[in-house]
Amino acid sequence: MAETAEAQNGATETAKPQISGDGQAIADNSKAATSAESTAPAPGKDKPTPAASGGQFAPIILKKRYQINPGKPLPEFDGPSAKAFEASDQRDPSRPLYALVCTPALPPRMTIMAELKNLTIHGLISLVEYGEAQWEPLGQHVMLAVFERPLGGRLIDAFPAGSVKVSEYELSRRVIEPISQALIRLRDLNIPHRAIRVENLYFLDADHEDLVLGECVTTPCGYDQPTIYEPVERGLAMNSGRGTGNILDDLYALGVMSTILLLGRNPVEKLSDDALNAKKMELGTYQALCSEERIPMALIEPLRGLLSDKADERWDTGALEAWINGQKKTPMQRRPPQKPKEPYLFSGKKLFSIRTIAQAFSNNIHEAAKEIKNEKLAHWLKQSMMLPLVAEEISKISAAATASQGTPDGSEEVMVAKAVMRLDPEGPIRYKGFSFLPDGFAVALAAEYTIKNSYQMPAEILERDLVGYWFSCQGSYNDFMAYEKTFSTLRSFFKINEMGYGIERCMYELNPSLPCQSEFLRKEYVTHAEDIMVALDEVANTADKKSRPMDKHIAAFIATHFKYDIAPHLKALSNPQPETSLIGLLSLYALMQWRLKTPAVYGLSRWLGGLLSPAIGSYHSRSTRRSIENEIPALVRQGSLPELFDLIDNAQRRSQDGADFEDAQAEFAMAETEILKIAGDDIDQTDAAMKAGERATAVTAVVFSMVAVSTLLIINTI
Amino acid sequence: MARITEDYSNAPQPQGKKRGLGGNASWILIVSVTLFVIALPTMILLLFGMLPSMVALIIDRSKGKSAASTVSAVNFIGVFPYIMDLWKGGNNIDQALGMLDIFTMLIMYSAAAMGWLLFMSAPPVISSFVMVLQQRKIANLRKQQKSLIEEWGPDVAALTEGFNEEGGKAPHDLQGNAEPQISEPTAPQ
């Protein structure tokens, strides 16, 4: 709760353009959408609440070594989505450090943290330590990252009167060279930085000589990047859907950053994101940024190379290194974007490329649907762009939508989304304002839930298989086979409507570092299966004991992170019969405690013990039930779930109970049969008794007769 | 006697039963003819002395022929002393016919009458005892069922209810084990 306001405050600050020395904005560092997303409120809570003051909280110790002081913020090191605080090394108090508090709603780059920890990379700020800890100002556990503190502060803060203009000679020596070295090292580690921007440059030393890139681990790739720093296809996606990207995206950002530093301002700062993207698409990035500027001759070629909109034509680190070393590269012949014979008129605007048409369509779905259906677009593609194949595909999409009319697949939104993918196959998937590249779906899905508390868009995208359609639009299919396999698996999870599956499973499979979003565990920051039972044990004291310590998030989280076969447990957990579901729940936690060697969980044990009535009721024998009920308190006090489970679902006891119950049923049925023989509805008891009397009389008479005859025979014989 | 006649006179006789009676009649005929050939005096005495029993056999249409059995048994006690006398005497037809005087016939038929009296008086008394015993047995069985329900719950009667409702196999049986599949999750070792 507190975090949201705090983050919003930060967003408000960063939303202000950074003013350079000559009074011009450098970069619109944080557009409104970014601010809104970076506030990361708890799901379902759109309005931020006032932040708790950090001054009243005691310092915390991370990993028994690094002290972080919530009462001493360092706003000069704040990121758009992470607040900075003073930190110190208890073993070396003189070591300058600062800590960033990650936004709990966003998955940090945990695997990258593990790789970069204590790794010294020239040109990159060093990550010293990271880990989760209770952060009192937010009242919950958060991920903290401790970095080496840059003594010279932020680049843009270091220049007097905000003059950040860098000469062409210094740009190469002091900016491009160290950063390219960092990028080469990151390339070798297969780690894209994805946070290269002017605001993320620091002077490591107090003399402002050693320039380094800032951190890149506290937020997902590209999440905090202003649109200008993103290649067109990623800039068109929403912040959370920009995707992991690669070194070429970093080089593009380096090109943009170099241009801004060279010019001393953002040449397109007055343009909105949409307008900037449109300009990039119609003119190309270099032209969009530099056409009206004076670029030194020596920098024209590297900037053209770095700002190339085609990834395969963009300068790589080798080309950049060669340029730094003074080798001249033959200028590439660049073809200008294909111009139409006549512009496409849409919503009163003239559009000059199919990519801009795609973007315009995604922003006005209803009008776009009309133009797809009335063949206006297909006609224009054939006549003005000489693209008969694309026109044919658009016609097919229209025909398919007409054929599926009335179904979700035949909706205008799906039709337009598919048409947009055909028009701009390199661009993101754009569906009802939810735009992402396939490698950005993970964060997009997580952010959609954690910020908007909604799965609607991601679920519809999986349901309609729009990602599969995107793959089919790509020229080189092999490049995306791994992604397609991933999405195929996701769809199979999504379609299973059971605990441990569904969209929640997709979210945790895609975001291994995302903490469990269960209502029970939101404040605990659980990122490993090992922690989930301990966290549940802690919340047991305050949780509603009538509710079960399980929900879709916990089940999906466990299914993702607990590396043992729990399919039978999940199936039992999903069983509509409460007793079976409860036993499934208990067996799952018992298995986890046993496998993970979790110490005694007294709170969770007590919580579960109080819920077991239906499970005990699954035994037929009342005496067995009473016996189990009497034994439960002792086992609860031991905190051992395997033993509790063994008591509740002992195979031998259950088998015996079943067999005894069958015997009892048979005994009951036999008794009933006997009773029916005597006093059934179709039997006249008096008549039957009379008949019995008659039979008895006859038998008595016969016996008496035989006795009498025998006696007479004996007497006469004697 | 009227009750017995009313109860069973209109009862349909199964085909198999008719064939059985026909078979029995043949055997009775063969045995009777044989006995008449080898023991004619005794058979004459029995024929006349057991006439009430034959009448009882004819009019008793009940399944167990209890009335006929009772009358015959007591009737035979009245006839048997004269058969003994016949066997101790000449055991010829003349002696047999000579023994059939009014006094002998009165004794024999009085015995048969005693049989009828016994049949009419004893069953109500015996049935009263039977009723008491049956009620006690039902009470014991109900008590047993009650204790089963107390231990196993109402479900223990599911099988019985199935039989009552369906008149045959219970749904429980048809569906296999209707217990919840609670052994599905693997138990931690």
mmCIF file with all atom_site columns, N, CA and C in Angstrom, chain A residues 650-706:
data_model
loop_
_atom_site.group_PDB
_atom_site.id
_atom_site.type_symbol
_atom_site.label_atom_id
_atom_site.label_alt_id
_atom_site.label_comp_id
_atom_site.label_asym_id
_atom_site.label_entity_id
_atom_site.label_seq_id
_atom_site.pdbx_PDB_ins_code
_atom_site.Cartn_x
_atom_site.Cartn_y
_atom_site.Cartn_z
_atom_site.occupancy
_atom_site.B_iso_or_equiv
_atom_site.pdbx_formal_charge
_atom_site.auth_seq_id
_atom_site.auth_comp_id
_atom_site.auth_asym_id
_atom_site.auth_atom_id
_atom_site.pdbx_PDB_model_num
ATOM 1   N N  . ASN A 1 650 ? -4.261  -43.131 6.400  1.00 0.00 ? 650 ASN A N  1
ATOM 2   C CA . ASN A 1 650 ? -3.462  -44.355 6.494  1.00 0.00 ? 650 ASN A CA 1
ATOM 3   C C  . ASN A 1 650 ? -4.090  -45.432 5.602  1.00 0.00 ? 650 ASN A C  1
ATOM 4   N N  . ALA A 1 651 ? -3.283  -45.971 4.698  1.00 0.00 ? 651 ALA A N  1
ATOM 5   C CA . ALA A 1 651 ? -3.821  -46.896 3.688  1.00 0.00 ? 651 ALA A CA 1
ATOM 6   C C  . ALA A 1 651 ? -4.436  -48.135 4.326  1.00 0.00 ? 651 ALA A C  1
ATOM 7   N N  . GLN A 1 652 ? -3.744  -48.665 5.326  1.00 0.00 ? 652 GLN A N  1
ATOM 8   C CA . GLN A 1 652 ? -4.242  -49.892 5.967  1.00 0.00 ? 652 GLN A CA 1
ATOM 9   C C  . GLN A 1 652 ? -5.553  -49.616 6.709  1.00 0.00 ? 652 GLN A C  1
ATOM 10  N N  . ARG A 1 653 ? -5.563  -48.489 7.406  1.00 0.00 ? 653 ARG A N  1
ATOM 11  C CA . ARG A 1 653 ? -6.760  -48.149 8.168  1.00 0.00 ? 653 ARG A CA 1
ATOM 12  C C  . ARG A 1 653 ? -7.944  -47.907 7.219  1.00 0.00 ? 653 ARG A C  1
ATOM 13  N N  . ARG A 1 654 ? -7.639  -47.236 6.125  1.00 0.00 ? 654 ARG A N  1
ATOM 14  C CA . ARG A 1 654 ? -8.720  -46.943 5.187  1.00 0.00 ? 654 ARG A CA 1
ATOM 15  C C  . ARG A 1 654 ? -9.226  -48.215 4.514  1.00 0.00 ? 654 ARG A C  1
ATOM 16  N N  . SER A 1 655 ? -8.291  -49.091 4.166  1.00 0.00 ? 655 SER A N  1
ATOM 17  C CA . SER A 1 655 ? -8.682  -50.356 3.544  1.00 0.00 ? 655 SER A CA 1
ATOM 18  C C  . SER A 1 655 ? -9.533  -51.185 4.504  1.00 0.00 ? 655 SER A C  1
ATOM 19  N N  . GLN A 1 656 ? -9.081  -51.219 5.766  1.00 0.00 ? 656 GLN A N  1
ATOM 20  C CA . GLN A 1 656 ? -9.828  -51.961 6.783  1.00 0.00 ? 656 GLN A CA 1
ATOM 21  C C  . GLN A 1 656 ? -11.218 -51.364 6.978  1.00 0.00 ? 656 GLN A C  1
ATOM 22  N N  . ASP A 1 657 ? -11.256 -50.032 6.969  1.00 0.00 ? 657 ASP A N  1
ATOM 23  C CA . ASP A 1 657 ? -12.542 -49.354 7.136  1.00 0.00 ? 657 ASP A CA 1
ATOM 24  C C  . ASP A 1 657 ? -13.487 -49.700 5.988  1.00 0.00 ? 657 ASP A C  1
ATOM 25  N N  . GLY A 1 658 ? -12.924 -49.720 4.782  1.00 0.00 ? 658 GLY A N  1
ATOM 26  C CA . GLY A 1 658 ? -13.754 -50.042 3.623  1.00 0.00 ? 658 GLY A CA 1
ATOM 27  C C  . GLY A 1 658 ? -14.277 -51.473 3.690  1.00 0.00 ? 658 GLY A C  1
ATOM 28  N N  . ALA A 1 659 ? -13.379 -52.400 4.044  1.00 0.00 ? 659 ALA A N  1
ATOM 29  C CA . ALA A 1 659 ? -13.784 -53.815 4.104  1.00 0.00 ? 659 ALA A CA 1
ATOM 30  C C  . ALA A 1 659 ? -14.822 -54.030 5.208  1.00 0.00 ? 659 ALA A C  1
ATOM 31  N N  . ASP A 1 660 ? -14.562 -53.422 6.360  1.00 0.00 ? 660 ASP A N  1
ATOM 32  C CA . ASP A 1 660 ? -15.502 -53.570 7.474  1.00 0.00 ? 660 ASP A CA 1
ATOM 33  C C  . ASP A 1 660 ? -16.855 -52.949 7.134  1.00 0.00 ? 660 ASP A C  1
ATOM 34  N N  . PHE A 1 661 ? -16.795 -51.864 6.413  1.00 0.00 ? 661 PHE A N  1
ATOM 35  C CA . PHE A 1 661 ? -18.045 -51.210 6.032  1.00 0.00 ? 661 PHE A CA 1
ATOM 36  C C  . PHE A 1 661 ? -18.852 -52.106 5.093  1.00 0.00 ? 661 PHE A C  1
ATOM 37  N N  . GLU A 1 662 ? -18.157 -52.757 4.177  1.00 0.00 ? 662 GLU A N  1
ATOM 38  C CA . GLU A 1 662 ? -18.863 -53.663 3.265  1.00 0.00 ? 662 GLU A CA 1
ATOM 39  C C  . GLU A 1 662 ? -19.482 -54.823 4.036  1.00 0.00 ? 662 GLU A C  1
ATOM 40  N N  . ASP A 1 663 ? -18.741 -55.335 5.003  1.00 0.00 ? 663 ASP A N  1
ATOM 41  C CA . ASP A 1 663 ? -19.283 -56.409 5.844  1.00 0.00 ? 663 ASP A CA 1
ATOM 42  C C  . ASP A 1 663 ? -20.518 -55.922 6.589  1.00 0.00 ? 663 ASP A C  1
ATOM 43  N N  . ALA A 1 664 ? -20.407 -54.713 7.121  1.00 0.00 ? 664 ALA A N  1
ATOM 44  C CA . ALA A 1 664 ? -21.541 -54.159 7.869  1.00 0.00 ? 664 ALA A CA 1
ATOM 45  C C  . ALA A 1 664 ? -22.755 -53.981 6.962  1.00 0.00 ? 664 ALA A C  1
ATOM 46  N N  . GLN A 1 665 ? -22.497 -53.550 5.739  1.00 0.00 ? 665 GLN A N  1
ATOM 47  C CA . GLN A 1 665 ? -23.602 -53.398 4.794  1.00 0.00 ? 665 GLN A CA 1
ATOM 48  C C  . GLN A 1 665 ? -24.277 -54.742 4.521  1.00 0.00 ? 665 GLN A C  1
ATOM 49  N N  . ALA A 1 666 ? -23.425 -55.751 4.339  1.00 0.00 ? 666 ALA A N  1
ATOM 50  C CA . ALA A 1 666 ? -23.978 -57.089 4.079  1.00 0.00 ? 666 ALA A CA 1
ATOM 51  C C  . ALA A 1 666 ? -24.783 -57.578 5.288  1.00 0.00 ? 666 ALA A C  1
ATOM 52  N N  . GLU A 1 667 ? -24.239 -57.336 6.480  1.00 0.00 ? 667 GLU A N  1
ATOM 53  C CA . GLU A 1 667 ? -24.928 -57.760 7.704  1.00 0.00 ? 667 GLU A CA 1
ATOM 54  C C  . GLU A 1 667 ? -26.275 -57.037 7.831  1.00 0.00 ? 667 GLU A C  1
ATOM 55  N N  . PHE A 1 668 ? -26.241 -55.760 7.522  1.00 0.00 ? 668 PHE A N  1
ATOM 56  C CA . PHE A 1 668 ? -27.473 -54.976 7.598  1.00 0.00 ? 668 PHE A CA 1
ATOM 57  C C  . PHE A 1 668 ? -28.496 -55.511 6.600  1.00 0.00 ? 668 PHE A C  1
ATOM 58  N N  . ALA A 1 669 ? -28.015 -55.829 5.396  1.00 0.00 ? 669 ALA A N  1
ATOM 59  C CA . ALA A 1 669 ? -28.920 -56.317 4.352  1.00 0.00 ? 669 ALA A CA 1
ATOM 60  C C  . ALA A 1 669 ? -29.513 -57.675 4.745  1.00 0.00 ? 669 ALA A C  1
ATOM 61  N N  . MET A 1 670 ? -28.681 -58.519 5.358  1.00 0.00 ? 670 MET A N  1
ATOM 62  C CA . MET A 1 670 ? -29.192 -59.833 5.775  1.00 0.00 ? 670 MET A CA 1
ATOM 63  C C  . MET A 1 670 ? -30.275 -59.678 6.844  1.00 0.00 ? 670 MET A C  1
ATOM 64  N N  . ALA A 1 671 ? -30.020 -58.790 7.781  1.00 0.00 ? 671 ALA A N  1
ATOM 65  C CA . ALA A 1 671 ? -31.014 -58.546 8.827  1.00 0.00 ? 671 ALA A CA 1
ATOM 66  C C  . ALA A 1 671 ? -32.311 -58.039 8.213  1.00 0.00 ? 671 ALA A C  1
ATOM 67  N N  . GLU A 1 672 ? -32.170 -57.169 7.241  1.00 0.00 ? 672 GLU A N  1
ATOM 68  C CA . GLU A 1 672 ? -33.356 -56.613 6.597  1.00 0.00 ? 672 GLU A CA 1
ATOM 69  C C  . GLU A 1 672 ? -34.119 -57.715 5.858  1.00 0.00 ? 672 GLU A C  1
ATOM 70  N N  . THR A 1 673 ? -33.353 -58.583 5.212  1.00 0.00 ? 673 THR A N  1
ATOM 71  C CA . THR A 1 673 ? -33.997 -59.689 4.491  1.00 0.00 ? 673 THR A CA 1
ATOM 72  C C  . THR A 1 673 ? -34.785 -60.573 5.460  1.00 0.00 ? 673 THR A C  1
ATOM 73  N N  . GLU A 1 674 ? -34.164 -60.850 6.602  1.00 0.00 ? 674 GLU A N  1
ATOM 74  C CA . GLU A 1 674 ? -34.838 -61.657 7.623  1.00 0.00 ? 674 GLU A CA 1
ATOM 75  C C  . GLU A 1 674 ? -36.134 -60.994 8.080  1.00 0.00 ? 674 GLU A C  1
ATOM 76  N N  . ILE A 1 675 ? -36.026 -59.705 8.317  1.00 0.00 ? 675 ILE A N  1
ATOM 77  C CA . ILE A 1 675 ? -37.206 -58.964 8.782  1.00 0.00 ? 675 ILE A CA 1
ATOM 78  C C  . ILE A 1 675 ? -38.290 -58.991 7.717  1.00 0.00 ? 675 ILE A C  1
ATOM 79  N N  . LEU A 1 676 ? -37.864 -58.822 6.477  1.00 0.00 ? 676 LEU A N  1
ATOM 80  C CA . LEU A 1 676 ? -38.855 -58.818 5.389  1.00 0.00 ? 676 LEU A CA 1
ATOM 81  C C  . LEU A 1 676 ? -39.530 -60.178 5.250  1.00 0.00 ? 676 LEU A C  1
ATOM 82  N N  . LYS A 1 677 ? -38.751 -61.206 5.518  1.00 0.00 ? 677 LYS A N  1
ATOM 83  C CA . LYS A 1 677 ? -39.342 -62.558 5.450  1.00 0.00 ? 677 LYS A CA 1
ATOM 84  C C  . LYS A 1 677 ? -40.440 -62.708 6.487  1.00 0.00 ? 677 LYS A C  1
ATOM 85  N N  . ILE A 1 678 ? -40.232 -62.088 7.637  1.00 0.00 ? 678 ILE A N  1
ATOM 86  C CA . ILE A 1 678 ? -41.201 -62.223 8.729  1.00 0.00 ? 678 ILE A CA 1
ATOM 87  C C  . ILE A 1 678 ? -42.341 -61.220 8.580  1.00 0.00 ? 678 ILE A C  1
ATOM 88  N N  . ALA A 1 679 ? -41.952 -59.971 8.270  1.00 0.00 ? 679 ALA A N  1
ATOM 89  C CA . ALA A 1 679 ? -42.970 -58.922 8.315  1.00 0.00 ? 679 ALA A CA 1
ATOM 90  C C  . ALA A 1 679 ? -42.909 -58.028 7.104  1.00 0.00 ? 679 ALA A C  1
ATOM 91  N N  . GLY A 1 680 ? -42.731 -58.636 5.941  1.00 0.00 ? 680 GLY A N  1
ATOM 92  C CA . GLY A 1 680 ? -42.705 -57.836 4.722  1.00 0.00 ? 680 GLY A CA 1
ATOM 93  C C  . GLY A 1 680 ? -44.089 -57.298 4.399  1.00 0.00 ? 680 GLY A C  1
ATOM 94  N N  . ASP A 1 681 ? -44.094 -56.308 3.503  1.00 0.00 ? 681 ASP A N  1
ATOM 95  C CA . ASP A 1 681 ? -45.362 -55.673 3.142  1.00 0.00 ? 681 ASP A CA 1
ATOM 96  C C  . ASP A 1 681 ? -46.351 -56.673 2.553  1.00 0.00 ? 681 ASP A C  1
ATOM 97  N N  . ASP A 1 682 ? -45.832 -57.683 1.824  1.00 0.00 ? 682 ASP A N  1
ATOM 98  C CA . ASP A 1 682 ? -46.720 -58.631 1.152  1.00 0.00 ? 682 ASP A CA 1
ATOM 99  C C  . ASP A 1 682 ? -47.013 -59.867 2.003  1.00 0.00 ? 682 ASP A C  1
ATOM 100 N N  . ILE A 1 683 ? -46.651 -59.774 3.258  1.00 0.00 ? 683 ILE A N  1
ATOM 101 C CA . ILE A 1 683 ? -46.865 -60.948 4.132  1.00 0.00 ? 683 ILE A CA 1
ATOM 102 C C  . ILE A 1 683 ? -47.888 -60.610 5.216  1.00 0.00 ? 683 ILE A C  1
ATOM 103 N N  . ASP A 1 684 ? -48.952 -61.513 5.320  1.00 0.00 ? 684 ASP A N  1
ATOM 104 C CA . ASP A 1 684 ? -49.939 -61.389 6.414  1.00 0.00 ? 684 ASP A CA 1
ATOM 105 C C  . ASP A 1 684 ? -49.405 -62.199 7.586  1.00 0.00 ? 684 ASP A C  1
ATOM 106 N N  . GLN A 1 685 ? -48.937 -61.463 8.571  1.00 0.00 ? 685 GLN A N  1
ATOM 107 C CA . GLN A 1 685 ? -48.251 -62.125 9.677  1.00 0.00 ? 685 GLN A CA 1
ATOM 108 C C  . GLN A 1 685 ? -49.164 -63.124 10.388 1.00 0.00 ? 685 GLN A C  1
ATOM 109 N N  . THR A 1 686 ? -50.429 -62.738 10.594 1.00 0.00 ? 686 THR A N  1
ATOM 110 C CA . THR A 1 686 ? -51.370 -63.637 11.293 1.00 0.00 ? 686 THR A CA 1
ATOM 111 C C  . THR A 1 686 ? -51.577 -64.914 10.505 1.00 0.00 ? 686 THR A C  1
ATOM 112 N N  . ASP A 1 687 ? -51.752 -64.707 9.210  1.00 0.00 ? 687 ASP A N  1
ATOM 113 C CA . ASP A 1 687 ? -51.961 -65.874 8.346  1.00 0.00 ? 687 ASP A CA 1
ATOM 114 C C  . ASP A 1 687 ? -50.731 -66.775 8.349  1.00 0.00 ? 687 ASP A C  1
ATOM 115 N N  . ALA A 1 688 ? -49.572 -66.106 8.280  1.00 0.00 ? 688 ALA A N  1
ATOM 116 C CA . ALA A 1 688 ? -48.340 -66.899 8.279  1.00 0.00 ? 688 ALA A CA 1
ATOM 117 C C  . ALA A 1 688 ? -48.205 -67.665 9.595  1.00 0.00 ? 688 ALA A C  1
ATOM 118 N N  . ALA A 1 689 ? -48.529 -66.988 10.709 1.00 0.00 ? 689 ALA A N  1
ATOM 119 C CA . ALA A 1 689 ? -48.438 -67.661 12.006 1.00 0.00 ? 689 ALA A CA 1
ATOM 120 C C  . ALA A 1 689 ? -49.423 -68.817 12.081 1.00 0.00 ? 689 ALA A C  1
ATOM 121 N N  . MET A 1 690 ? -50.625 -68.592 11.517 1.00 0.00 ? 690 MET A N  1
ATOM 122 C CA . MET A 1 690 ? -51.631 -69.660 11.514 1.00 0.00 ? 690 MET A CA 1
ATOM 123 C C  . MET A 1 690 ? -51.148 -70.859 10.706 1.00 0.00 ? 690 MET A C  1
ATOM 124 N N  . LYS A 1 691 ? -50.525 -70.562 9.582  1.00 0.00 ? 691 LYS A N  1
ATOM 125 C CA . LYS A 1 691 ? -50.017 -71.658 8.749  1.00 0.00 ? 691 LYS A CA 1
ATOM 126 C C  . LYS A 1 691 ? -48.917 -72.407 9.488  1.00 0.00 ? 691 LYS A C  1
ATOM 127 N N  . ALA A 1 692 ? -48.080 -71.614 10.144 1.00 0.00 ? 692 ALA A N  1
ATOM 128 C CA . ALA A 1 692 ? -47.017 -72.254 10.930 1.00 0.00 ? 692 ALA A CA 1
ATOM 129 C C  . ALA A 1 692 ? -47.641 -73.153 12.000 1.00 0.00 ? 692 ALA A C  1
ATOM 130 N N  . GLY A 1 693 ? -48.727 -72.673 12.628 1.00 0.00 ? 693 GLY A N  1
ATOM 131 C CA . GLY A 1 693 ? -49.423 -73.474 13.641 1.00 0.00 ? 693 GLY A CA 1
ATOM 132 C C  . GLY A 1 693 ? -49.994 -74.737 13.036 1.00 0.00 ? 693 GLY A C  1
ATOM 133 N N  . GLU A 1 694 ? -50.562 -74.572 11.854 1.00 0.00 ? 694 GLU A N  1
ATOM 134 C CA . GLU A 1 694 ? -51.139 -75.760 11.182 1.00 0.00 ? 694 GLU A CA 1
ATOM 135 C C  . GLU A 1 694 ? -50.046 -76.773 10.862 1.00 0.00 ? 694 GLU A C  1
ATOM 136 N N  . ARG A 1 695 ? -48.941 -76.260 10.375 1.00 0.00 ? 695 ARG A N  1
ATOM 137 C CA . ARG A 1 695 ? -47.843 -77.182 10.063 1.00 0.00 ? 695 ARG A CA 1
ATOM 138 C C  . ARG A 1 695 ? -47.352 -77.877 11.325 1.00 0.00 ? 695 ARG A C  1
ATOM 139 N N  . ALA A 1 696 ? -47.243 -77.087 12.386 1.00 0.00 ? 696 ALA A N  1
ATOM 140 C CA . ALA A 1 696 ? -46.785 -77.662 13.662 1.00 0.00 ? 696 ALA A CA 1
ATOM 141 C C  . ALA A 1 696 ? -47.772 -78.719 14.155 1.00 0.00 ? 696 ALA A C  1
ATOM 142 N N  . THR A 1 697 ? -49.075 -78.448 14.018 1.00 0.00 ? 697 THR A N  1
ATOM 143 C CA . THR A 1 697 ? -50.100 -79.400 14.446 1.00 0.00 ? 697 THR A CA 1
ATOM 144 C C  . THR A 1 697 ? -49.992 -80.705 13.651 1.00 0.00 ? 697 THR A C  1
ATOM 145 N N  . ALA A 1 698 ? -49.835 -80.534 12.319 1.00 0.00 ? 698 ALA A N  1
ATOM 146 C CA . ALA A 1 698 ? -49.733 -81.712 11.465 1.00 0.00 ? 698 ALA A CA 1
ATOM 147 C C  . ALA A 1 698 ? -48.519 -82.544 11.838 1.00 0.00 ? 698 ALA A C  1
ATOM 148 N N  . VAL A 1 699 ? -47.424 -81.858 12.029 1.00 0.00 ? 699 VAL A N  1
ATOM 149 C CA . VAL A 1 699 ? -46.189 -82.582 12.380 1.00 0.00 ? 699 VAL A CA 1
ATOM 150 C C  . VAL A 1 699 ? -46.372 -83.285 13.721 1.00 0.00 ? 699 VAL A C  1
ATOM 151 N N  . THR A 1 700 ? -46.978 -82.573 14.688 1.00 0.00 ? 700 THR A N  1
ATOM 152 C CA . THR A 1 700 ? -47.190 -83.162 16.017 1.00 0.00 ? 700 THR A CA 1
ATOM 153 C C  . THR A 1 700 ? -48.085 -84.408 15.912 1.00 0.00 ? 700 THR A C  1
ATOM 154 N N  . ALA A 1 701 ? -49.140 -84.259 15.107 1.00 0.00 ? 701 ALA A N  1
ATOM 155 C CA . ALA A 1 701 ? -50.075 -85.388 14.952 1.00 0.00 ? 701 ALA A CA 1
ATOM 156 C C  . ALA A 1 701 ? -49.389 -86.587 14.331 1.00 0.00 ? 701 ALA A C  1
ATOM 157 N N  . VAL A 1 702 ? -48.559 -86.303 13.299 1.00 0.00 ? 702 VAL A N  1
ATOM 158 C CA . VAL A 1 702 ? -47.859 -87.409 12.622 1.00 0.00 ? 702 VAL A CA 1
ATOM 159 C C  . VAL A 1 702 ? -46.893 -88.080 13.599 1.00 0.00 ? 702 VAL A C  1
ATOM 160 N N  . VAL A 1 703 ? -46.169 -87.230 14.328 1.00 0.00 ? 703 VAL A N  1
ATOM 161 C CA . VAL A 1 703 ? -45.206 -87.798 15.288 1.00 0.00 ? 703 VAL A CA 1
ATOM 162 C C  . VAL A 1 703 ? -45.943 -88.615 16.357 1.00 0.00 ? 703 VAL A C  1
ATOM 163 N N  . PHE A 1 704 ? -47.036 -88.022 16.877 1.00 0.00 ? 704 PHE A N  1
ATOM 164 C CA . PHE A 1 704 ? -47.818 -88.727 17.895 1.00 0.00 ? 704 PHE A CA 1
ATOM 165 C C  . PHE A 1 704 ? -48.342 -90.054 17.348 1.00 0.00 ? 704 PHE A C  1
ATOM 166 N N  . SER A 1 705 ? -48.792 -90.015 16.102 1.00 0.00 ? 705 SER A N  1
ATOM 167 C CA . SER A 1 705 ? -49.309 -91.239 15.469 1.00 0.00 ? 705 SER A CA 1
ATOM 168 C C  . SER A 1 705 ? -48.217 -92.298 15.374 1.00 0.00 ? 705 SER A C  1
ATOM 169 N N  . MET A 1 706 ? -47.033 -91.839 14.962 1.00 0.00 ? 706 MET A N  1
ATOM 170 C CA . MET A 1 706 ? -45.934 -92.797 14.811 1.00 0.00 ? 706 MET A CA 1
ATOM 171 C C  . MET A 1 706 ? -45.535 -93.389 16.168 1.00 0.00 ? 706 MET A C  1
#
